[in-house]
Coordinates of C-alpha atoms and ligand atoms in Angstrom, one line a residue:
M29 CA 0.0 0.0 0.0
N30 CA 1.4 3.4 -0.9
V31 CA 0.9 6.7 1.0
I32 CA -2.0 7.8 -1.3
D33 CA -3.9 4.6 -0.5
D34 CA -3.6 5.5 3.2
L35 CA -4.9 8.9 2.4
L36 CA -7.9 7.5 0.6
A37 CA -8.8 5.5 3.7
N38 CA -8.3 8.7 5.8
N39 CA -10.7 10.5 3.5
R40 CA -13.5 8.0 3.9
A41 CA -13.2 8.3 7.7
F42 CA -13.1 12.1 7.4
A43 CA -16.2 12.3 5.2
D44 CA -18.0 9.9 7.5
S45 CA -17.3 12.1 10.5
L46 CA -18.8 15.3 9.0
P47 CA -22.3 16.3 7.9
V48 CA -23.0 17.0 4.3
L49 CA -22.6 20.7 4.1
H50 CA -22.4 23.3 1.3
L51 CA -20.3 26.4 2.0
D52 CA -20.2 29.5 -0.2
V53 CA -17.4 29.5 -2.8
R54 CA -16.5 33.0 -1.6
P55 CA -14.2 33.0 1.5
R56 CA -16.1 34.3 4.5
R57 CA -13.2 36.3 5.9
R58 CA -12.5 37.8 2.5
L59 CA -8.8 36.8 2.8
A60 CA -6.1 35.2 0.7
V61 CA -3.0 33.7 2.3
V62 CA 0.1 33.1 0.2
T63 CA 2.6 30.8 1.8
C64 CA 5.3 28.2 1.4
M65 CA 4.6 24.5 0.7
D66 CA 6.5 23.6 3.9
S67 CA 5.1 20.5 5.6
R68 CA 5.5 22.0 9.1
L69 CA 3.2 24.9 8.5
N70 CA -0.4 24.0 9.2
V71 CA -2.0 27.2 7.8
F72 CA -5.5 26.5 9.1
A73 CA -4.4 25.6 12.6
A74 CA -1.6 28.3 12.9
L75 CA -4.0 31.1 11.9
G76 CA -7.2 29.8 13.4
L77 CA -8.9 29.5 10.1
A78 CA -11.8 27.2 9.3
D79 CA -13.1 25.7 6.0
G80 CA -14.7 28.3 3.8
E81 CA -12.9 31.3 5.3
A82 CA -9.8 32.0 3.2
H83 CA -8.0 31.2 0.0
I84 CA -4.7 29.5 0.6
L85 CA -2.1 29.7 -2.2
R86 CA 1.1 27.7 -1.7
N87 CA 4.3 27.1 -3.6
A88 CA 8.0 26.6 -2.8
G89 CA 8.9 29.7 -0.8
G90 CA 5.5 31.4 -1.0
V91 CA 6.9 33.3 -4.0
I92 CA 4.7 35.9 -5.8
T93 CA 4.9 34.3 -9.3
D94 CA 2.7 35.1 -12.3
D95 CA 0.5 32.2 -11.3
V96 CA 0.0 33.5 -7.8
I97 CA -0.9 36.9 -9.3
R98 CA -3.4 35.0 -11.5
S99 CA -4.9 33.4 -8.4
L100 CA -5.1 36.6 -6.5
A101 CA -6.8 38.3 -9.5
V102 CA -9.5 35.6 -9.5
S103 CA -9.7 35.7 -5.7
Q104 CA -10.3 39.4 -5.5
R105 CA -12.1 40.1 -8.7
R106 CA -14.5 37.1 -8.8
L107 CA -14.5 35.7 -5.3
G108 CA -14.6 38.8 -3.1
T109 CA -11.4 38.7 -1.1
R110 CA -9.9 42.0 0.1
E111 CA -6.9 41.3 2.3
V112 CA -3.7 39.5 1.3
M113 CA -1.5 37.8 4.0
L114 CA 2.0 36.7 3.0
V115 CA 3.6 34.1 5.3
H116 CA 7.2 33.0 4.8
H117 CA 9.0 31.0 7.5
T118 CA 12.3 30.2 9.2
D119 CA 14.4 27.3 8.0
C120 CA 12.9 27.4 4.5
G121 CA 14.1 24.8 1.9
M122 CA 14.5 27.7 -0.6
Q123 CA 17.4 29.0 1.6
S124 CA 19.4 25.8 1.0
L125 CA 19.8 26.3 -2.7
T126 CA 20.9 29.1 -5.1
D127 CA 19.3 30.2 -8.3
D128 CA 22.4 29.5 -10.4
G129 CA 23.2 26.2 -8.7
F130 CA 19.7 24.8 -9.0
R131 CA 19.3 26.0 -12.5
A132 CA 22.5 24.3 -13.5
E133 CA 21.5 21.2 -11.7
L134 CA 18.2 21.0 -13.7
Q135 CA 19.9 21.7 -17.0
E136 CA 22.6 19.2 -16.3
A137 CA 20.1 16.5 -15.4
T138 CA 17.6 17.1 -18.2
G139 CA 19.4 19.0 -20.9
V140 CA 16.7 21.7 -20.7
A141 CA 17.1 25.1 -19.1
P142 CA 14.0 25.9 -17.0
A143 CA 11.9 28.9 -18.2
F144 CA 10.9 29.7 -14.7
A145 CA 12.8 31.7 -12.1
I146 CA 14.1 29.6 -9.2
E147 CA 13.5 32.3 -6.6
S148 CA 15.8 31.1 -3.9
F149 CA 16.7 33.5 -1.1
V150 CA 19.0 34.1 1.8
D151 CA 17.4 36.8 3.9
V152 CA 13.8 35.9 4.8
D153 CA 12.8 39.4 5.8
A154 CA 14.0 40.8 2.5
D155 CA 12.1 38.1 0.7
V156 CA 8.9 39.0 2.5
R157 CA 9.4 42.7 1.6
Q158 CA 10.0 41.7 -2.1
S159 CA 6.8 39.7 -2.1
I160 CA 4.7 42.5 -0.6
L161 CA 6.0 44.9 -3.2
R162 CA 5.3 42.5 -6.0
V163 CA 1.6 42.2 -5.0
R164 CA 1.4 46.0 -4.4
R165 CA 2.8 46.7 -7.9
S166 CA 0.5 44.3 -9.8
V167 CA -2.2 46.1 -11.8
F168 CA -4.2 42.8 -11.9
V169 CA -4.8 42.8 -8.1
P170 CA -7.3 45.6 -7.4
Y171 CA -7.1 45.7 -3.5
R172 CA -3.5 46.3 -2.7
E173 CA -3.7 48.4 0.4
S174 CA -4.2 45.5 2.8
V175 CA -1.2 43.4 1.9
R176 CA 0.8 42.4 5.0
G177 CA 3.8 40.1 5.3
F178 CA 5.0 37.8 8.1
V179 CA 7.7 35.3 9.0
Y180 CA 6.4 32.1 10.8
D181 CA 8.9 30.5 13.2
V182 CA 8.6 26.8 12.6
D183 CA 9.9 26.0 16.1
T184 CA 7.9 28.5 18.2
H185 CA 4.9 28.6 15.8
L186 CA 4.8 32.4 16.2
L187 CA 4.3 35.0 13.5
R188 CA 6.4 38.1 13.2
E189 CA 5.3 41.0 10.9
V190 CA 7.8 42.4 8.3
H191 CA 7.2 46.0 7.2
V192 CA 8.2 47.2 3.7
D193 CA 9.4 50.6 4.9
G194 CA 11.9 49.0 7.3
R195 CA 10.1 50.6 10.3
A196 CA 10.3 47.4 12.3
A197 CA 14.0 47.0 11.5
R198 CA 14.7 50.5 12.7
S199 CA 12.8 50.2 15.9
R200 CA 14.7 47.0 16.8
L201 CA 18.0 49.0 16.4
R202 CA 17.0 51.7 18.8
Ligands
LIG27 ZN1 9.6 27.1 2.8

């Protein structure tokens, strides 16, 4: 039995434990969360979210790619969300590789240079700021005022906000 067969059994038990219930396709809290695929970050539990309350967009690093912008455009323009929460985290796998190194590895292994950017990073705060700016600068995302970025500590489970203008960094130095 492989892992997916285990999950199918889990799903039968899960469905049996719940009533049949139809929720609105529009997230109740009018929120979209963009975060990393990291297996230690249980987004619903960590943020106290329930089913039907928010869109959760995930990829390696929680990077604001064209596809994330596509999803945010649909989320805000068609499904009523208004706030965007970006959650990066400590000990991210994307900090363990470099753009050039991973690109070369892919090309060497396959003979094909990837068309996508790798988007590795070293400084997690700088990466959050970069992501906030990418959302704020996208013309396709109409509600850009309520974009906030955070770093989730995978050990303490606490969120720390990162400000684009460096206010937080300056206040820490005082
Ligand atoms: Zn990560």
